[in-house]
Coordinates of C-alpha atoms in Angstrom, one line a residue:
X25 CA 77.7 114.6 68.2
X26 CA 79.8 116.9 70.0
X27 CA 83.5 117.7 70.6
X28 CA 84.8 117.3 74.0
X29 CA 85.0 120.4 75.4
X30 CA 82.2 121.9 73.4
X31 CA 81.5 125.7 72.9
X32 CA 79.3 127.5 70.8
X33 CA 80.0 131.0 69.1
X34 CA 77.2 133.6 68.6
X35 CA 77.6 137.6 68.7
X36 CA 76.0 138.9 72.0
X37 CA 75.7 142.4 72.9
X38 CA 76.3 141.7 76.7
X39 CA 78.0 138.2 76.1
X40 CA 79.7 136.2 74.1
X41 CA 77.3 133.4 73.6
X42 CA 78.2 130.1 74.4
X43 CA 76.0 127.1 74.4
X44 CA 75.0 124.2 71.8
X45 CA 76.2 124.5 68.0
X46 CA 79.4 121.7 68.6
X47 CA 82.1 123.9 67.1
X48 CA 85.1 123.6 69.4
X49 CA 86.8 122.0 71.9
X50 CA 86.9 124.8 74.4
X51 CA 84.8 124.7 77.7
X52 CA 81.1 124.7 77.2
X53 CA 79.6 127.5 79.1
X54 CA 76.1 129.2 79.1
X55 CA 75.8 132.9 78.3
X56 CA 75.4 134.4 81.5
X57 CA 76.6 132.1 84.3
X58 CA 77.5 128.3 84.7
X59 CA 76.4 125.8 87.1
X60 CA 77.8 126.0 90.8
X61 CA 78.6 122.1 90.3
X62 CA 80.8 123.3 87.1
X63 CA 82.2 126.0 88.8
X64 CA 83.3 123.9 91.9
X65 CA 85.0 122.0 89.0
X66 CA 86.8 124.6 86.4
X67 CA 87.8 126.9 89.6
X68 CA 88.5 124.3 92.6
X69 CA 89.3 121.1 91.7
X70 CA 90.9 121.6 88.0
X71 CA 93.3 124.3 89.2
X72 CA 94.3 122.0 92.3
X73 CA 94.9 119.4 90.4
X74 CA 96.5 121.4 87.7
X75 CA 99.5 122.5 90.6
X76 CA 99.6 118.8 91.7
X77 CA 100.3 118.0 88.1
X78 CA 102.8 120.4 87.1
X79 CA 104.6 119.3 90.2
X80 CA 104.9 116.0 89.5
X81 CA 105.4 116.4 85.9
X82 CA 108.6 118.4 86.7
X83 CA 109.7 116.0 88.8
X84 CA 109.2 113.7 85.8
X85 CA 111.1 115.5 83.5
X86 CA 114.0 115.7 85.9
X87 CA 114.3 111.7 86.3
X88 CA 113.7 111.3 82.6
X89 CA 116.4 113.6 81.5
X90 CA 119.1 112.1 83.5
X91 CA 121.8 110.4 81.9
X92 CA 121.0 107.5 81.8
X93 CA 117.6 107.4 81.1
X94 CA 118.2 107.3 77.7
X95 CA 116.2 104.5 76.1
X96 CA 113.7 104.9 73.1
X97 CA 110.9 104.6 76.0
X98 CA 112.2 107.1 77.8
X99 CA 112.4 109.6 74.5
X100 CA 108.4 108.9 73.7
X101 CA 108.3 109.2 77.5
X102 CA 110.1 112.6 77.5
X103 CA 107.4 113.7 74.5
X104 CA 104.2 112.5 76.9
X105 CA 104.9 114.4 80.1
X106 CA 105.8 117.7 77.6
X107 CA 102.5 116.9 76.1
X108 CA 100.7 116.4 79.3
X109 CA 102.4 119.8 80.4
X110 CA 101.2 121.8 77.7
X111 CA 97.0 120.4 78.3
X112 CA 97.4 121.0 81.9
X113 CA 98.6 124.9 81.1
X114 CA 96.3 125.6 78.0
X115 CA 92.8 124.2 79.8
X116 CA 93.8 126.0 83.2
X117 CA 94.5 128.8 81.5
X118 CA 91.6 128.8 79.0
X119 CA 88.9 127.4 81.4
X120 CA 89.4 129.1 84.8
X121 CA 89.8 132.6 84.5
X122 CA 86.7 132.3 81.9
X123 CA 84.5 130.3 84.4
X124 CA 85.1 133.0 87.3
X125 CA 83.9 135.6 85.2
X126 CA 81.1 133.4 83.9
X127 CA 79.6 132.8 87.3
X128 CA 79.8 136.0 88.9
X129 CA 80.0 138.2 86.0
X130 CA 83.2 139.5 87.5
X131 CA 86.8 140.0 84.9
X132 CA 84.3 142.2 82.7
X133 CA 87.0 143.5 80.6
X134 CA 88.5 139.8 80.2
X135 CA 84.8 138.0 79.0
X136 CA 84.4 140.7 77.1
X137 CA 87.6 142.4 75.6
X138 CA 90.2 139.9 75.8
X139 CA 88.6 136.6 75.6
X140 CA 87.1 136.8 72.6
X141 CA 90.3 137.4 70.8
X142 CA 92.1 134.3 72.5
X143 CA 89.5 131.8 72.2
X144 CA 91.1 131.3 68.5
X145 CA 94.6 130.4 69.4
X146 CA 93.0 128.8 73.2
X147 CA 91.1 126.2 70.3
X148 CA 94.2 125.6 68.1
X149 CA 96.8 125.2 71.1
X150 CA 94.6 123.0 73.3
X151 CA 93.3 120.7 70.0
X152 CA 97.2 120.5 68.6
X153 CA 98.8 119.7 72.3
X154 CA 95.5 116.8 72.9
X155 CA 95.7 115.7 69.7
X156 CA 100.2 115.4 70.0
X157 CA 99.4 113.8 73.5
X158 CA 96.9 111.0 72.5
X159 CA 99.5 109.7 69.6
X160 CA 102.1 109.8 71.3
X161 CA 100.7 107.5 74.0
X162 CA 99.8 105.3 70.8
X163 CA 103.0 105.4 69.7
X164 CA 104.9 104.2 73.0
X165 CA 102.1 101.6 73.0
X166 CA 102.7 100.1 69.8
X167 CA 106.4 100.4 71.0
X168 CA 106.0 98.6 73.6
X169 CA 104.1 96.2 71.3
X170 CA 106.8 95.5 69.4
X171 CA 109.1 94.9 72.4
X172 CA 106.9 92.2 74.3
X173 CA 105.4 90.4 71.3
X174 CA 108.3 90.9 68.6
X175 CA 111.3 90.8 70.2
X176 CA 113.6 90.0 67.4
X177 CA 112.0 93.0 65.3
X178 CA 113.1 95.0 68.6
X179 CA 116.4 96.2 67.5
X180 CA 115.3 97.1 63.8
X181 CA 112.4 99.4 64.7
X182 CA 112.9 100.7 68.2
X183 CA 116.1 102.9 67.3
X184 CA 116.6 106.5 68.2
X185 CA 116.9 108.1 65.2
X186 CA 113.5 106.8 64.6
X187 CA 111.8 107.5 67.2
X188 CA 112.9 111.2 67.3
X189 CA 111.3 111.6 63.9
X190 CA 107.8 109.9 64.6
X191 CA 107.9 112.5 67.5
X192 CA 109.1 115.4 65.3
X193 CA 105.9 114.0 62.4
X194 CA 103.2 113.5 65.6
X195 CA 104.4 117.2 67.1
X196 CA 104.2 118.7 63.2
X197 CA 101.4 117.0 61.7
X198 CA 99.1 118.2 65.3
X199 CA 99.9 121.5 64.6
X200 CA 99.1 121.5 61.2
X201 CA 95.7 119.5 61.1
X202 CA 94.4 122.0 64.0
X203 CA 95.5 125.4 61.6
X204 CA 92.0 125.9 60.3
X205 CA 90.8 126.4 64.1
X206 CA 92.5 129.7 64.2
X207 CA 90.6 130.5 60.9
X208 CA 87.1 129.4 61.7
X209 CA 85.9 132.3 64.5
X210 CA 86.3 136.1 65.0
X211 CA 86.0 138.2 67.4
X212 CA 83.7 141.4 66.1
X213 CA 82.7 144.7 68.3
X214 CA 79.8 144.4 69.9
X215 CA 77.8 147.4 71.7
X216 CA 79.1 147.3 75.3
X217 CA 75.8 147.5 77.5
X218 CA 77.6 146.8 81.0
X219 CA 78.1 149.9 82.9
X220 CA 81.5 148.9 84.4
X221 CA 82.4 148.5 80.7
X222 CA 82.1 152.2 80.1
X223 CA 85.3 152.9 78.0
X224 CA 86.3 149.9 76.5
X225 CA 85.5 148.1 73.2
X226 CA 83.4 144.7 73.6
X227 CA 84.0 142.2 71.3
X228 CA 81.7 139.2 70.5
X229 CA 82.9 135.7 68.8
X230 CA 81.4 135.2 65.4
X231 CA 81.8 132.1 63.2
X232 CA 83.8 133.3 59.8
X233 CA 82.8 132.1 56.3
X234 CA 85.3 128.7 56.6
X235 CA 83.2 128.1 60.3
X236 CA 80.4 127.9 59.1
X237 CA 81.1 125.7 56.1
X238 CA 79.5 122.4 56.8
X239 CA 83.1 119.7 55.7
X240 CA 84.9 122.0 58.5
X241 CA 81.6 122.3 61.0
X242 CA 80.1 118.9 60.8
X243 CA 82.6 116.4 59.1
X244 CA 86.3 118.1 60.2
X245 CA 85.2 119.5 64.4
X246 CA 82.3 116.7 64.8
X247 CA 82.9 113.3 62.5
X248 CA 87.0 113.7 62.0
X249 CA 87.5 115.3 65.9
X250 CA 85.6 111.5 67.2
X251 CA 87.9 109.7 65.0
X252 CA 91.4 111.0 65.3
X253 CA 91.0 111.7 68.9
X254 CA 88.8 108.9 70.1
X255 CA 88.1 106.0 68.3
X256 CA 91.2 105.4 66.2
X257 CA 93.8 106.0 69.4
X258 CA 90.8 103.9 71.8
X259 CA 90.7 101.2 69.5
X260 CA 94.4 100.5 68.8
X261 CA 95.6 100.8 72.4
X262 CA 92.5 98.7 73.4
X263 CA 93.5 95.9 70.9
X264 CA 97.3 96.2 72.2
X265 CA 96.8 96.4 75.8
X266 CA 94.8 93.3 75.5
X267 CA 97.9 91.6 73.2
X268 CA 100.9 92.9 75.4
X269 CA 99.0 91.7 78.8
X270 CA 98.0 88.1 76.9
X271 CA 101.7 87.6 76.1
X272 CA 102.9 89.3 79.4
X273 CA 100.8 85.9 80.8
X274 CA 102.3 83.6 77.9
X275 CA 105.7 84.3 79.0
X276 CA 105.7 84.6 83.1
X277 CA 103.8 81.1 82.9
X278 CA 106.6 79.5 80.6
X279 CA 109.1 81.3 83.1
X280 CA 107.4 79.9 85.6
X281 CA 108.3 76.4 83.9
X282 CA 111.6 76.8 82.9
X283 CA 113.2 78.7 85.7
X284 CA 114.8 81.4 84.0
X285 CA 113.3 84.8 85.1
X286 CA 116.0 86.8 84.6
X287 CA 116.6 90.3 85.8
X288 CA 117.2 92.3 82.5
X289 CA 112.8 90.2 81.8
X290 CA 112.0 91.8 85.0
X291 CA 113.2 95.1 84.3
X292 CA 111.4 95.1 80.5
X293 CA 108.1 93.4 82.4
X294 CA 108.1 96.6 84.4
X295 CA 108.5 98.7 82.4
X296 CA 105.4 97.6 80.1
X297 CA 103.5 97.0 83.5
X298 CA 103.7 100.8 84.0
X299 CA 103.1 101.8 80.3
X300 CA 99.9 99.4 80.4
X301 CA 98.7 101.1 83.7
X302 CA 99.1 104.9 81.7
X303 CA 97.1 103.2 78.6
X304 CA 94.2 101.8 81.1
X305 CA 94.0 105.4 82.5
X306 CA 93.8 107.3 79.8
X307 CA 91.4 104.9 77.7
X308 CA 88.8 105.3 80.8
X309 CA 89.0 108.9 81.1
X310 CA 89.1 108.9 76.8
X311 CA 85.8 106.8 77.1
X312 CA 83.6 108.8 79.4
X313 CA 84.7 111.7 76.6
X314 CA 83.1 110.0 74.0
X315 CA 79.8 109.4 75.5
X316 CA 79.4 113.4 75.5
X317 CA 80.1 113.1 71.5
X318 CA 76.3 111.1 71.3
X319 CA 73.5 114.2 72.3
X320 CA 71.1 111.3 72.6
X321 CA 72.7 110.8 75.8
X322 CA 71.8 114.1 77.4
X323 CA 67.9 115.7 77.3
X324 CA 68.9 118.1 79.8
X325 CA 71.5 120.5 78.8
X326 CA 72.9 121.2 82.6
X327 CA 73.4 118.0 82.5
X328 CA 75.4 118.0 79.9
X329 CA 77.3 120.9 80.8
X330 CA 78.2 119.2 84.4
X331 CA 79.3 116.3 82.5
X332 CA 81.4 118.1 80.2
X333 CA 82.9 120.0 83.1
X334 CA 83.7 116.7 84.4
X335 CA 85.5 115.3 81.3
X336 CA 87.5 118.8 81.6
X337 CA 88.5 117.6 85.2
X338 CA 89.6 114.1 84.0
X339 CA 91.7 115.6 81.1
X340 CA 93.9 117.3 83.3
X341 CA 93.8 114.6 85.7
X342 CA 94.9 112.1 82.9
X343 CA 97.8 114.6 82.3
X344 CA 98.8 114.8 86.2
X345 CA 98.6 110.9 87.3
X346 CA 101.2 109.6 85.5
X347 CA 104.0 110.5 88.3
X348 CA 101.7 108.7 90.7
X349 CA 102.0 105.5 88.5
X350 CA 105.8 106.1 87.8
X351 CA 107.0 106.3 91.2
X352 CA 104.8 103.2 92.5
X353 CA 105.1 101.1 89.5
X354 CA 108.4 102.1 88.2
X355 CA 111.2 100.8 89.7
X356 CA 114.1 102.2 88.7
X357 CA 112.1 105.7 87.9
X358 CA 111.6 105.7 91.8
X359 CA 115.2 104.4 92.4
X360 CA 116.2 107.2 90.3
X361 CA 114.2 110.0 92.3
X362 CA 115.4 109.2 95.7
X363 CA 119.1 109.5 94.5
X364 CA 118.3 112.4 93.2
X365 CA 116.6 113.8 96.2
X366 CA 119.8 112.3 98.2
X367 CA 121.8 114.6 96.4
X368 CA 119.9 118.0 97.1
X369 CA 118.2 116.7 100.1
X370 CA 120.9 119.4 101.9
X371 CA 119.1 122.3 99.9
X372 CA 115.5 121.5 99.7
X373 CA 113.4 119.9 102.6
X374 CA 110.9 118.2 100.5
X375 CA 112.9 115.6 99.4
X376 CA 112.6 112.3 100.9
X377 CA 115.6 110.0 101.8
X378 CA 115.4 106.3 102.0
X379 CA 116.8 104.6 105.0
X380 CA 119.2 101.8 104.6
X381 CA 120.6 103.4 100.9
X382 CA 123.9 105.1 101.2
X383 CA 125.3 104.6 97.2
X384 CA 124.9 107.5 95.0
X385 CA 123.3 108.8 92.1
X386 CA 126.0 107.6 90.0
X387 CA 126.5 103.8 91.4
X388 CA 122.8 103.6 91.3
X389 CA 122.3 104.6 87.8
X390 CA 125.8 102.4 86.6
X391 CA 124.1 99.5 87.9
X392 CA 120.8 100.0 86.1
X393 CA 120.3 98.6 82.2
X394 CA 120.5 101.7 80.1
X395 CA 118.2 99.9 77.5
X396 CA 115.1 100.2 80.0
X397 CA 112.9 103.0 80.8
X398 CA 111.3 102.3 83.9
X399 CA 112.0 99.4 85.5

């Protein structure tokens, strides 16, 4: 089994060896070069996407902290797009310059000086940020659980004050079950045999005593990575997804009947709507990631390396696509992002205006239910 984006740590003298001992979640490179496919990947497509991302995630965080938008929704929401900010910057960051050098053996002095001594903290920040990401998107599903299925539990459980602490436990507890990453490598001088490296100090990344102790090898970056990452957070949104769309069809069909769909039921119907559309996302791009944890899967190690290069691409598109859904699924999200772009429209070209709407910002977010995220 193998973590998702896999990288295994050996002293070189020329390069610091990457390759197949399943000890981190960094990107899994060979020594000397990557494949062109993988490179077209980690130095085209991921950092396009990556700009595209941070784009719309900005915009997200503008809607989202407007005054209004102040629902216990909208403060899991608020905690997901500063997640999906933080994977989008720590795998561009940690993958691409690292890839370039990789393939062309250019940024000497970065593979070989400065690399080694970030790919500890690169390990720790990208594990603790995935890891925060994944529960929180649990969290806002069993939230939205509770909302569909249990409305008159609603009011009890879905309050501010505790929602701010499960995001305060899920943002604490990440960081804290990913501290032994920063313990389990080194980097150690290695003899510099590159020419152009004449001068500087090469370093190598070495596993220290605690990495290559078999609970934190095998059972704590292998057995406990599949399960807190993958299968616990696949199987419960699975199971709710399936319970909030079976009820979501229970209760439009007795609506249907009785003739009372009312606008506050739209607006909450939304609002799951786009909430179920993030969890169906994420639990596709989460399953093709945990094929790559079963080896038996791949004989051929380029393969392997094209698919996890691949996975890397879909992580940061998971973390990027949300906008997409909020503005053509949510409809007061979108409501709220053209009256914002109304009001600055005069200073920035790139806003678009919608014909036939002349009320502001303000009447537009008065009229809306404050109680709703989305919709």
């Amino acid at each position: 089994m193998r973590s998702q984006l896999d990288m295994d740590i050996s002293t070189s003298a020329n390069y610091t060896q990457v390759g197949d001992e399943n000890t981190t979640s960094l990107p899994d490179l060979p020594t000397t070069h990557i494949t062109d496919f993988a490179f077209v990947i980690y130095v085209v497509l991921l950092p396009t996407v990556a700009v595209l991302g941070m784009v719309g995630n900005v915009l997200t965080m503008v809607v989202l902290w407007s005054k209004r938008m102040q629902s216990t929704t909208t403060l899991f929401l608020r905690g997901l797009v500063l997640t999906d900010v933080g994977v989008i910057v720590v795998l561009t960051i940690a993958i691409t310059p690292l890839a370039v050098g990789m393939h062309g053996k250019t940024l000497p002095v970065y593979v070989h000086s400065i690399y080694p001594h970030l790919y500890g903290p690169f390990d720790f920040l990208a594990m603790s940020v995935q890891q925060c990401n994944v529960w929180i998107l649990v969290s806002v599903s069993v939230e939205r659980y509770i909302a569909v299925c249990h409305p008159l539990k609603a009011a009890y459980y879905r309050t501010r004050r505790k929602t701010i602490i499960t995001l305060v436990l899920l943002a604490v507890s990440s960081a804290v079950y990913n501290v032994p990453r920063l313990f389990g490598t080194v980097a150690l001088p290695t003899k510099c045999k590159l020419p152009e490296l004449e001068g500087f100090t090469c370093y190598g990344i070495d596993l220290t005593d605690l990495g290559r102790n078999f609970f934190y090898k095998d059972v704590y970056k292998v057995w406990m990575y599949a399960i807190v990452i993958y299968l616990l957070p696949l199987i419960t949104m699975s199971v709710i997804n399936v319970l909030i769309i079976r009820e979501l069809i229970r209760m439009r069909s007795r609506r249907r009947d009785l003739a009372t769909y009312c606008h506050q039921q739209q607006k909450e119907d939304n609002v799951t709507l786009v909430l179920v559309l993030i969890m169906t996302v994420f639990i596709l791009c989460q399953t093709l990631a945990f094929f790559n944890q079963i080896d038996a899967l791949f004989d051929d190690k380029t393969v392997q390396e094209n698919y996890i290069a691949v996975i890397s691409f879909l992580y940061v598109v998971n973390s990027s696509v949300n906008f997409l859904i909020y503005v053509l699924v949510g409809k007061k999200f979108r409501h709220v992002l053209f009256a914002l772009c109304r009001r600055y429209r005069r200073r920035s070209k790139f806003c678009p205006a919608r014909n036939g709407s002349s009320h502001s910002l303000e009447n537009t977010m008065v009229t809306e239910f404050p109680h709703t995220a989305l919709s």
